[in-house]
């Protein structure tokens, strides 16, 4: 696979997973032949490999709105994890690999406002819990518990050099 539009890469050790042609693909970090992991009718986006590299969380659109799915990183059947019927985006995993974090418009008053939720990787599908950080579109966890939140960070082109109230912000909590 040399030609194409490659998006949303996620890396774990020697494995890279990315999106092309609305499907997930895997390729060795050293290069070589890419292997298609999904071949669904709907699109797949925002992949995130688990910290141990065994599982792959992603957003799929099989029946209407996007939902969070989970599958073995080497390929196989995907399990639908959410039933929110709202836009969502997988953000990543907790450091211990127990939770998948994702941003969604579920439960928000404004249709373009996102909040962060999590679901246990071994949970029964649909058991989501909000992460109590307020409206945010992205989150990252530091090794010592620090948290970085992205607020109003949907499309940088929309707020580049903009100084009004919806400009993007990064909030940092060093203590977690």
PDB file of C-alpha atoms in Angstrom:
ATOM      1  CA  UNK A   1       0.000   0.000   0.000  1.00  0.00           C
ATOM      2  CA  UNK A   2       1.918   3.023  -1.238  1.00  0.00           C
ATOM      3  CA  UNK A   3      -0.820   5.321  -2.488  1.00  0.00           C
ATOM      4  CA  UNK A   4      -3.593   6.530  -0.288  1.00  0.00           C
ATOM      5  CA  UNK A   5      -4.668   8.911   2.395  1.00  0.00           C
ATOM      6  CA  UNK A   6      -3.509   7.649   5.800  1.00  0.00           C
ATOM      7  CA  UNK A   7      -5.018   9.094   8.977  1.00  0.00           C
ATOM      8  CA  UNK A   8      -5.140   8.676  12.749  1.00  0.00           C
ATOM      9  CA  UNK A   9      -2.050   6.501  13.353  1.00  0.00           C
ATOM     10  CA  UNK A  10      -1.598   4.713  16.671  1.00  0.00           C
ATOM     11  CA  UNK A  11       1.643   2.978  17.611  1.00  0.00           C
ATOM     12  CA  UNK A  12       2.564   0.229  20.053  1.00  0.00           C
ATOM     13  CA  UNK A  13       6.139  -1.061  19.988  1.00  0.00           C
ATOM     14  CA  UNK A  14       6.590  -2.463  16.451  1.00  0.00           C
ATOM     15  CA  UNK A  15       2.983  -2.109  15.268  1.00  0.00           C
ATOM     16  CA  UNK A  16       1.327   0.856  13.576  1.00  0.00           C
ATOM     17  CA  UNK A  17      -2.435   0.912  13.014  1.00  0.00           C
ATOM     18  CA  UNK A  18      -3.944   3.611  10.820  1.00  0.00           C
ATOM     19  CA  UNK A  19      -7.084   4.458   8.852  1.00  0.00           C
ATOM     20  CA  UNK A  20      -7.286   4.361   5.067  1.00  0.00           C
ATOM     21  CA  UNK A  21     -10.303   3.820   2.812  1.00  0.00           C
ATOM     22  CA  UNK A  22     -12.504   4.019   5.957  1.00  0.00           C
ATOM     23  CA  UNK A  23     -10.953   0.797   7.308  1.00  0.00           C
ATOM     24  CA  UNK A  24      -8.254  -0.015   9.850  1.00  0.00           C
ATOM     25  CA  UNK A  25      -4.883  -1.263   8.616  1.00  0.00           C
ATOM     26  CA  UNK A  26      -1.830  -2.614  10.442  1.00  0.00           C
ATOM     27  CA  UNK A  27       1.780  -2.393   9.291  1.00  0.00           C
ATOM     28  CA  UNK A  28       5.093  -3.200  11.003  1.00  0.00           C
ATOM     29  CA  UNK A  29       6.972  -0.121  12.202  1.00  0.00           C
ATOM     30  CA  UNK A  30       9.962  -1.159  10.062  1.00  0.00           C
ATOM     31  CA  UNK A  31       7.759  -1.080   6.957  1.00  0.00           C
ATOM     32  CA  UNK A  32       6.350  -3.788   4.767  1.00  0.00           C
ATOM     33  CA  UNK A  33       2.953  -4.853   3.570  1.00  0.00           C
ATOM     34  CA  UNK A  34      -0.059  -3.271   5.291  1.00  0.00           C
ATOM     35  CA  UNK A  35      -2.807  -5.670   6.336  1.00  0.00           C
ATOM     36  CA  UNK A  36      -6.489  -4.675   6.433  1.00  0.00           C
ATOM     37  CA  UNK A  37      -7.999  -5.323   9.871  1.00  0.00           C
ATOM     38  CA  UNK A  38     -11.582  -4.314   9.094  1.00  0.00           C
ATOM     39  CA  UNK A  39     -13.759  -4.608   6.021  1.00  0.00           C
ATOM     40  CA  UNK A  40     -17.050  -3.320   7.326  1.00  0.00           C
ATOM     41  CA  UNK A  41     -19.757  -1.577   5.355  1.00  0.00           C
ATOM     42  CA  UNK A  42     -19.431   1.440   7.651  1.00  0.00           C
ATOM     43  CA  UNK A  43     -16.385   3.560   8.321  1.00  0.00           C
ATOM     44  CA  UNK A  44     -13.777   3.063  11.053  1.00  0.00           C
ATOM     45  CA  UNK A  45     -11.835   5.959  12.628  1.00  0.00           C
ATOM     46  CA  UNK A  46      -9.763   7.042  15.628  1.00  0.00           C
ATOM     47  CA  UNK A  47      -7.985   3.771  16.470  1.00  0.00           C
ATOM     48  CA  UNK A  48      -6.115   3.420  19.777  1.00  0.00           C
ATOM     49  CA  UNK A  49      -3.979   0.416  20.688  1.00  0.00           C
ATOM     50  CA  UNK A  50      -4.137  -0.712  24.317  1.00  0.00           C
ATOM     51  CA  UNK A  51      -1.011  -0.255  26.480  1.00  0.00           C
ATOM     52  CA  UNK A  52      -0.173  -3.963  26.118  1.00  0.00           C
ATOM     53  CA  UNK A  53      -0.830  -3.887  22.362  1.00  0.00           C
ATOM     54  CA  UNK A  54      -3.388  -6.712  22.530  1.00  0.00           C
ATOM     55  CA  UNK A  55      -6.601  -4.742  21.931  1.00  0.00           C
ATOM     56  CA  UNK A  56      -7.678  -2.032  19.534  1.00  0.00           C
ATOM     57  CA  UNK A  57     -10.413   0.478  20.352  1.00  0.00           C
ATOM     58  CA  UNK A  58     -11.876   2.535  17.527  1.00  0.00           C
ATOM     59  CA  UNK A  59     -14.944   4.436  16.395  1.00  0.00           C
ATOM     60  CA  UNK A  60     -17.185   2.717  13.882  1.00  0.00           C
ATOM     61  CA  UNK A  61     -20.266   3.794  12.020  1.00  0.00           C
ATOM     62  CA  UNK A  62     -22.214   0.636  11.270  1.00  0.00           C
ATOM     63  CA  UNK A  63     -25.747   1.684  12.204  1.00  0.00           C
ATOM     64  CA  UNK A  64     -26.334   5.424  12.193  1.00  0.00           C
ATOM     65  CA  UNK A  65     -24.144   7.497  14.507  1.00  0.00           C
ATOM     66  CA  UNK A  66     -20.593   6.628  15.494  1.00  0.00           C
ATOM     67  CA  UNK A  67     -20.007   4.261  18.420  1.00  0.00           C
ATOM     68  CA  UNK A  68     -16.963   2.829  20.233  1.00  0.00           C
ATOM     69  CA  UNK A  69     -15.863  -0.678  19.222  1.00  0.00           C
ATOM     70  CA  UNK A  70     -13.206  -3.041  20.577  1.00  0.00           C
ATOM     71  CA  UNK A  71     -11.361  -5.825  18.743  1.00  0.00           C
ATOM     72  CA  UNK A  72      -8.158  -7.873  18.979  1.00  0.00           C
ATOM     73  CA  UNK A  73      -5.220  -5.837  17.647  1.00  0.00           C
ATOM     74  CA  UNK A  74      -4.335  -8.587  15.187  1.00  0.00           C
ATOM     75  CA  UNK A  75      -7.806  -8.522  13.637  1.00  0.00           C
ATOM     76  CA  UNK A  76     -11.028 -10.402  14.234  1.00  0.00           C
ATOM     77  CA  UNK A  77     -14.564  -9.617  15.302  1.00  0.00           C
ATOM     78  CA  UNK A  78     -15.276  -6.206  16.754  1.00  0.00           C
ATOM     79  CA  UNK A  79     -17.508  -5.800  19.804  1.00  0.00           C
ATOM     80  CA  UNK A  80     -19.709  -2.717  20.003  1.00  0.00           C
ATOM     81  CA  UNK A  81     -19.038  -1.049  23.353  1.00  0.00           C
ATOM     82  CA  UNK A  82     -21.371   1.967  23.333  1.00  0.00           C
ATOM     83  CA  UNK A  83     -24.995   2.610  22.439  1.00  0.00           C
ATOM     84  CA  UNK A  84     -25.115   6.399  22.813  1.00  0.00           C
ATOM     85  CA  UNK A  85     -26.338   7.357  19.321  1.00  0.00           C
ATOM     86  CA  UNK A  86     -24.167  10.485  19.460  1.00  0.00           C
ATOM     87  CA  UNK A  87     -20.922  11.598  17.834  1.00  0.00           C
ATOM     88  CA  UNK A  88     -17.839  10.189  19.528  1.00  0.00           C
ATOM     89  CA  UNK A  89     -14.077   9.914  19.183  1.00  0.00           C
ATOM     90  CA  UNK A  90     -11.768   7.423  20.914  1.00  0.00           C
ATOM     91  CA  UNK A  91      -9.065   9.340  22.792  1.00  0.00           C
ATOM     92  CA  UNK A  92      -6.976   6.503  24.206  1.00  0.00           C
ATOM     93  CA  UNK A  93      -6.590   4.132  27.110  1.00  0.00           C
ATOM     94  CA  UNK A  94      -5.917   4.442  30.811  1.00  0.00           C
ATOM     95  CA  UNK A  95      -2.287   3.617  31.658  1.00  0.00           C
ATOM     96  CA  UNK A  96      -3.311   0.272  33.180  1.00  0.00           C
ATOM     97  CA  UNK A  97      -5.329  -0.684  30.078  1.00  0.00           C
ATOM     98  CA  UNK A  98      -8.575  -1.108  32.004  1.00  0.00           C
ATOM     99  CA  UNK A  99     -10.497   1.811  30.480  1.00  0.00           C
ATOM    100  CA  UNK A 100     -11.080   3.278  27.041  1.00  0.00           C
ATOM    101  CA  UNK A 101     -11.490   7.066  27.110  1.00  0.00           C
ATOM    102  CA  UNK A 102     -13.598   8.767  24.471  1.00  0.00           C
ATOM    103  CA  UNK A 103     -15.162  12.153  23.791  1.00  0.00           C
ATOM    104  CA  UNK A 104     -18.841  12.350  22.901  1.00  0.00           C
ATOM    105  CA  UNK A 105     -21.676  14.819  22.499  1.00  0.00           C
ATOM    106  CA  UNK A 106     -23.875  12.489  24.591  1.00  0.00           C
ATOM    107  CA  UNK A 107     -25.696  14.330  27.370  1.00  0.00           C
ATOM    108  CA  UNK A 108     -24.542  17.779  26.277  1.00  0.00           C
ATOM    109  CA  UNK A 109     -26.917  20.712  25.872  1.00  0.00           C
ATOM    110  CA  UNK A 110     -25.136  22.142  22.836  1.00  0.00           C
ATOM    111  CA  UNK A 111     -24.825  19.681  19.920  1.00  0.00           C
ATOM    112  CA  UNK A 112     -21.171  20.630  19.274  1.00  0.00           C
ATOM    113  CA  UNK A 113     -20.013  20.388  22.900  1.00  0.00           C
ATOM    114  CA  UNK A 114     -18.104  17.283  23.921  1.00  0.00           C
ATOM    115  CA  UNK A 115     -17.551  15.605  27.278  1.00  0.00           C
ATOM    116  CA  UNK A 116     -15.161  12.806  28.140  1.00  0.00           C
ATOM    117  CA  UNK A 117     -16.416   9.372  29.133  1.00  0.00           C
ATOM    118  CA  UNK A 118     -14.802   6.047  29.811  1.00  0.00           C
ATOM    119  CA  UNK A 119     -15.831   2.429  29.503  1.00  0.00           C
ATOM    120  CA  UNK A 120     -14.115  -0.597  30.979  1.00  0.00           C
ATOM    121  CA  UNK A 121     -12.515  -2.753  28.307  1.00  0.00           C
ATOM    122  CA  UNK A 122     -13.990  -5.854  29.959  1.00  0.00           C
ATOM    123  CA  UNK A 123     -17.402  -4.291  30.647  1.00  0.00           C
ATOM    124  CA  UNK A 124     -20.730  -5.258  29.241  1.00  0.00           C
ATOM    125  CA  UNK A 125     -21.389  -2.993  26.286  1.00  0.00           C
ATOM    126  CA  UNK A 126     -23.170   0.222  27.132  1.00  0.00           C
ATOM    127  CA  UNK A 127     -21.819   0.730  30.673  1.00  0.00           C
ATOM    128  CA  UNK A 128     -20.196   4.144  30.214  1.00  0.00           C
ATOM    129  CA  UNK A 129     -19.223   6.621  32.935  1.00  0.00           C
ATOM    130  CA  UNK A 130     -18.460  10.333  32.606  1.00  0.00           C
ATOM    131  CA  UNK A 131     -14.976  11.529  33.531  1.00  0.00           C
ATOM    132  CA  UNK A 132     -15.668  14.527  35.829  1.00  0.00           C
ATOM    133  CA  UNK A 133     -13.571  17.163  34.046  1.00  0.00           C
ATOM    134  CA  UNK A 134     -16.271  19.311  32.454  1.00  0.00           C
ATOM    135  CA  UNK A 135     -16.584  19.959  28.735  1.00  0.00           C
ATOM    136  CA  UNK A 136     -13.498  18.768  26.854  1.00  0.00           C
ATOM    137  CA  UNK A 137     -12.576  17.212  23.543  1.00  0.00           C
ATOM    138  CA  UNK A 138      -9.225  15.612  24.400  1.00  0.00           C
ATOM    139  CA  UNK A 139      -7.405  14.282  27.446  1.00  0.00           C
ATOM    140  CA  UNK A 140      -3.911  12.986  28.147  1.00  0.00           C
ATOM    141  CA  UNK A 141      -2.547  11.436  31.327  1.00  0.00           C
ATOM    142  CA  UNK A 142       1.031  11.908  32.526  1.00  0.00           C
ATOM    143  CA  UNK A 143       3.044   9.170  34.250  1.00  0.00           C
ATOM    144  CA  UNK A 144       2.761  10.875  37.658  1.00  0.00           C
ATOM    145  CA  UNK A 145      -0.996  11.466  37.398  1.00  0.00           C
ATOM    146  CA  UNK A 146      -0.966  14.858  35.668  1.00  0.00           C
ATOM    147  CA  UNK A 147      -3.847  15.564  33.281  1.00  0.00           C
ATOM    148  CA  UNK A 148      -3.956  17.767  30.178  1.00  0.00           C
ATOM    149  CA  UNK A 149      -7.392  18.661  28.778  1.00  0.00           C
ATOM    150  CA  UNK A 150      -8.200  20.171  25.414  1.00  0.00           C
ATOM    151  CA  UNK A 151     -11.228  22.445  25.388  1.00  0.00           C
ATOM    152  CA  UNK A 152     -12.706  23.850  22.150  1.00  0.00           C
ATOM    153  CA  UNK A 153      -9.998  22.055  20.193  1.00  0.00           C
ATOM    154  CA  UNK A 154     -12.105  20.505  17.450  1.00  0.00           C
ATOM    155  CA  UNK A 155     -10.716  22.192  14.341  1.00  0.00           C
ATOM    156  CA  UNK A 156      -7.594  24.354  14.746  1.00  0.00           C
ATOM    157  CA  UNK A 157      -8.288  26.095  11.430  1.00  0.00           C
ATOM    158  CA  UNK A 158     -11.508  27.434  12.938  1.00  0.00           C
ATOM    159  CA  UNK A 159      -9.792  29.221  15.824  1.00  0.00           C
ATOM    160  CA  UNK A 160      -6.285  29.995  14.542  1.00  0.00           C
ATOM    161  CA  UNK A 161      -5.511  33.592  15.618  1.00  0.00           C
ATOM    162  CA  UNK A 162      -9.065  33.839  16.978  1.00  0.00           C
ATOM    163  CA  UNK A 163      -9.225  35.583  20.365  1.00  0.00           C
ATOM    164  CA  UNK A 164     -12.894  35.154  21.264  1.00  0.00           C
ATOM    165  CA  UNK A 165     -14.619  32.904  23.755  1.00  0.00           C
ATOM    166  CA  UNK A 166     -14.492  29.714  21.724  1.00  0.00           C
ATOM    167  CA  UNK A 167     -10.732  29.728  21.140  1.00  0.00           C
ATOM    168  CA  UNK A 168      -9.065  26.432  21.969  1.00  0.00           C
ATOM    169  CA  UNK A 169      -7.404  26.013  25.366  1.00  0.00           C
ATOM    170  CA  UNK A 170      -5.229  23.428  27.061  1.00  0.00           C
ATOM    171  CA  UNK A 171      -5.859  23.004  30.779  1.00  0.00           C
ATOM    172  CA  UNK A 172      -3.156  21.364  32.861  1.00  0.00           C
ATOM    173  CA  UNK A 173      -3.643  19.765  36.285  1.00  0.00           C
ATOM    174  CA  UNK A 174      -0.185  18.755  37.491  1.00  0.00           C
ATOM    175  CA  UNK A 175      -1.513  16.896  40.534  1.00  0.00           C
ATOM    176  CA  UNK A 176      -4.180  14.907  38.676  1.00  0.00           C
TER     177      UNK A 176
END
